[in-house]
XYZ file of C-alpha atoms in Angstrom:
182
model
C -68.608 -6.110 -95.879
C -69.854 -3.359 -93.595
C -71.844 -0.480 -94.991
C -70.495 3.029 -94.546
C -73.155 3.779 -91.916
C -71.875 0.827 -89.814
C -68.239 1.944 -89.786
C -66.899 3.784 -86.784
C -64.741 6.275 -88.633
C -63.325 7.640 -85.401
C -61.382 4.383 -85.003
C -59.777 4.760 -88.444
C -56.552 6.610 -89.289
C -56.215 6.106 -93.015
C -58.480 6.422 -96.009
C -57.098 4.751 -99.119
C -58.508 5.560 -102.538
C -57.963 4.301 -106.060
C -58.023 6.940 -108.797
C -59.777 5.705 -111.920
C -63.211 4.308 -111.296
C -63.294 5.651 -107.738
C -62.358 9.338 -107.798
C -62.580 9.894 -111.565
C -63.816 7.980 -114.592
C -61.375 8.131 -117.515
C -61.696 4.547 -118.791
C -64.054 5.568 -121.587
C -61.600 8.035 -123.090
C -58.912 5.324 -123.373
C -61.451 3.149 -125.208
C -62.070 5.971 -127.685
C -58.319 6.481 -128.140
C -57.806 2.779 -128.880
C -60.788 2.772 -131.254
C -59.350 5.685 -133.256
C -55.875 4.144 -133.430
C -57.121 0.704 -134.486
C -59.328 2.303 -137.126
C -56.464 4.491 -138.391
C -53.746 1.810 -138.521
C -55.739 -1.385 -139.117
C -58.887 -0.096 -140.805
C -60.984 -1.981 -138.263
C -63.814 -0.501 -136.222
C -64.262 -2.265 -132.883
C -67.176 -1.878 -130.493
C -66.075 0.238 -127.492
C -67.458 -2.250 -124.963
C -65.549 -5.042 -126.681
C -62.352 -2.974 -126.521
C -62.798 -2.434 -122.802
C -63.541 -6.107 -122.133
C -60.523 -7.126 -124.207
C -58.240 -4.685 -122.325
C -59.555 -5.870 -118.951
C -58.914 -9.499 -119.932
C -55.419 -8.633 -121.107
C -54.583 -6.769 -117.901
C -55.988 -9.573 -115.768
C -53.810 -12.208 -117.421
C -50.545 -10.315 -117.867
C -48.122 -9.073 -115.247
C -45.350 -7.495 -117.298
C -43.312 -4.868 -115.488
C -44.596 -2.224 -117.887
C -48.109 -3.339 -118.629
C -48.859 -0.292 -120.805
C -46.075 -1.134 -123.230
C -47.156 -4.777 -123.208
C -50.741 -3.733 -123.949
C -49.608 -1.564 -126.871
C -47.595 -4.500 -128.248
C -50.691 -6.666 -127.850
C -52.836 -4.202 -129.842
C -50.223 -3.977 -132.599
C -50.056 -7.749 -132.913
C -53.785 -8.420 -132.546
C -54.813 -5.879 -135.191
C -51.702 -6.268 -137.374
C -50.947 -2.557 -137.198
C -47.940 -1.046 -138.917
C -46.846 1.169 -136.015
C -44.168 0.867 -133.329
C -45.119 0.524 -129.683
C -43.489 3.909 -129.024
C -45.610 5.529 -131.751
C -48.728 3.838 -130.414
C -48.067 5.140 -126.911
C -47.599 8.660 -128.306
C -50.813 8.376 -130.352
C -52.765 7.249 -127.290
C -51.445 10.176 -125.243
C -52.117 12.680 -128.016
C -55.651 11.361 -128.316
C -56.507 11.724 -124.619
C -54.434 14.751 -123.621
C -57.093 17.400 -124.320
C -59.769 15.436 -122.471
C -57.554 14.824 -119.419
C -56.627 18.504 -119.218
C -59.950 20.135 -120.054
C -62.949 17.857 -119.614
C -62.196 15.301 -116.918
C -63.598 16.100 -113.475
C -63.918 14.293 -110.187
C -66.991 12.142 -109.722
C -69.876 13.819 -107.973
C -69.223 14.332 -104.268
C -65.528 13.381 -104.390
C -64.068 16.859 -103.695
C -66.404 17.336 -100.741
C -65.593 13.888 -99.327
C -61.819 14.312 -99.651
C -61.913 17.780 -98.093
C -64.147 16.557 -95.251
C -61.895 13.586 -94.469
C -58.821 15.809 -94.528
C -60.473 18.313 -92.168
C -61.281 15.412 -89.818
C -57.568 14.581 -89.587
C -57.450 11.409 -91.663
C -54.306 10.419 -93.493
C -55.449 10.219 -97.090
C -53.670 7.776 -99.386
C -53.958 7.377 -103.138
C -53.030 3.889 -104.358
C -53.328 3.812 -108.121
C -52.040 2.270 -111.324
C -52.138 5.790 -112.739
C -48.817 7.171 -113.972
C -47.030 10.214 -112.558
C -47.628 11.978 -115.865
C -51.397 11.602 -115.471
C -51.314 12.588 -111.791
C -49.447 15.778 -112.680
C -52.095 16.580 -115.278
C -54.871 16.072 -112.709
C -53.024 18.091 -110.066
C -51.677 20.968 -112.135
C -52.814 20.710 -115.757
C -56.549 20.286 -115.219
C -58.022 23.582 -113.992
C -61.288 22.066 -112.730
C -59.662 19.264 -110.769
C -56.899 21.408 -109.279
C -59.473 24.017 -108.227
C -61.749 21.443 -106.562
C -59.055 19.495 -104.690
C -55.500 20.690 -103.999
C -54.243 17.284 -105.105
C -50.782 17.116 -103.542
C -52.056 18.802 -100.350
C -54.986 16.403 -99.897
C -53.034 13.165 -100.400
C -50.509 12.415 -97.681
C -49.165 9.376 -99.559
C -49.375 8.605 -103.246
C -48.488 5.155 -104.524
C -48.551 5.218 -108.317
C -47.742 2.873 -111.163
C -44.043 3.693 -111.045
C -43.828 2.788 -107.346
C -44.874 -0.850 -107.551
C -43.362 -3.939 -109.065
C -46.530 -5.999 -109.286
C -49.836 -4.929 -110.806
C -53.125 -4.535 -108.947
C -54.057 -8.194 -108.873
C -50.868 -8.912 -106.900
C -51.451 -7.191 -103.531
C -47.887 -7.684 -102.264
C -46.681 -5.055 -104.741
C -48.871 -2.448 -103.094
C -47.984 -3.485 -99.546
C -44.281 -3.334 -100.286
C -44.670 0.221 -101.529
C -46.426 1.445 -98.402
C -43.815 0.159 -96.010
C -45.126 1.021 -92.571
C -48.063 3.362 -92.203
C -48.600 2.976 -88.477
C-alpha cells in the first residue's frame, strides 16, 4: 500500500470515503444503546468492548438483506429479551438520536480535507452502510456537521445501505451500485 505522500493525486479523479470510522466515529454510541437495552430488558450488564466484538462477529458472519433487523433479532434471542424487533429498533434509535443530532462531529481534519478535495475538482463519493435516516441527520439535523461540511454539496455520489444488496464484506454489492463512474 502506498503512503499518502507517494500518491500522485493529480492522476486521480475520485475520492471514496466510508462514513463511520473514517469521517465520524459513532460506533461507541451504538454500544451504549445496546448496553442500556440489554440491561433494561434482560437485566444483564455487558462490557461495552464485548458488545462491540460480538456485533462485529455477527456482522461478519451474516449477510441478511436487512442486517440491522437480523442483528436486533439476534440480541433478542441471545439475551432472551421480551421485546419485538420493531420495539428494539425504536429503542436503539431513541437512545442515540440526541447524540447523533447534538454531539457527533466529524473527526479532526475531515471538514478541511473534504473541502480541499472538492476545491481541487475531485469527485467525492461516500460509500457507506449508513442508512438514509442517519445521513439526513448528519446533513440537516446536526448543526455542527452541517455547518462544517455542506453534506449533499460535497458528495457527488452517495451509496448508502439502502442502495446495495450485499453487505460490506461482499464487494460486488458496492460495485453494482456505482455502475460506471468513468
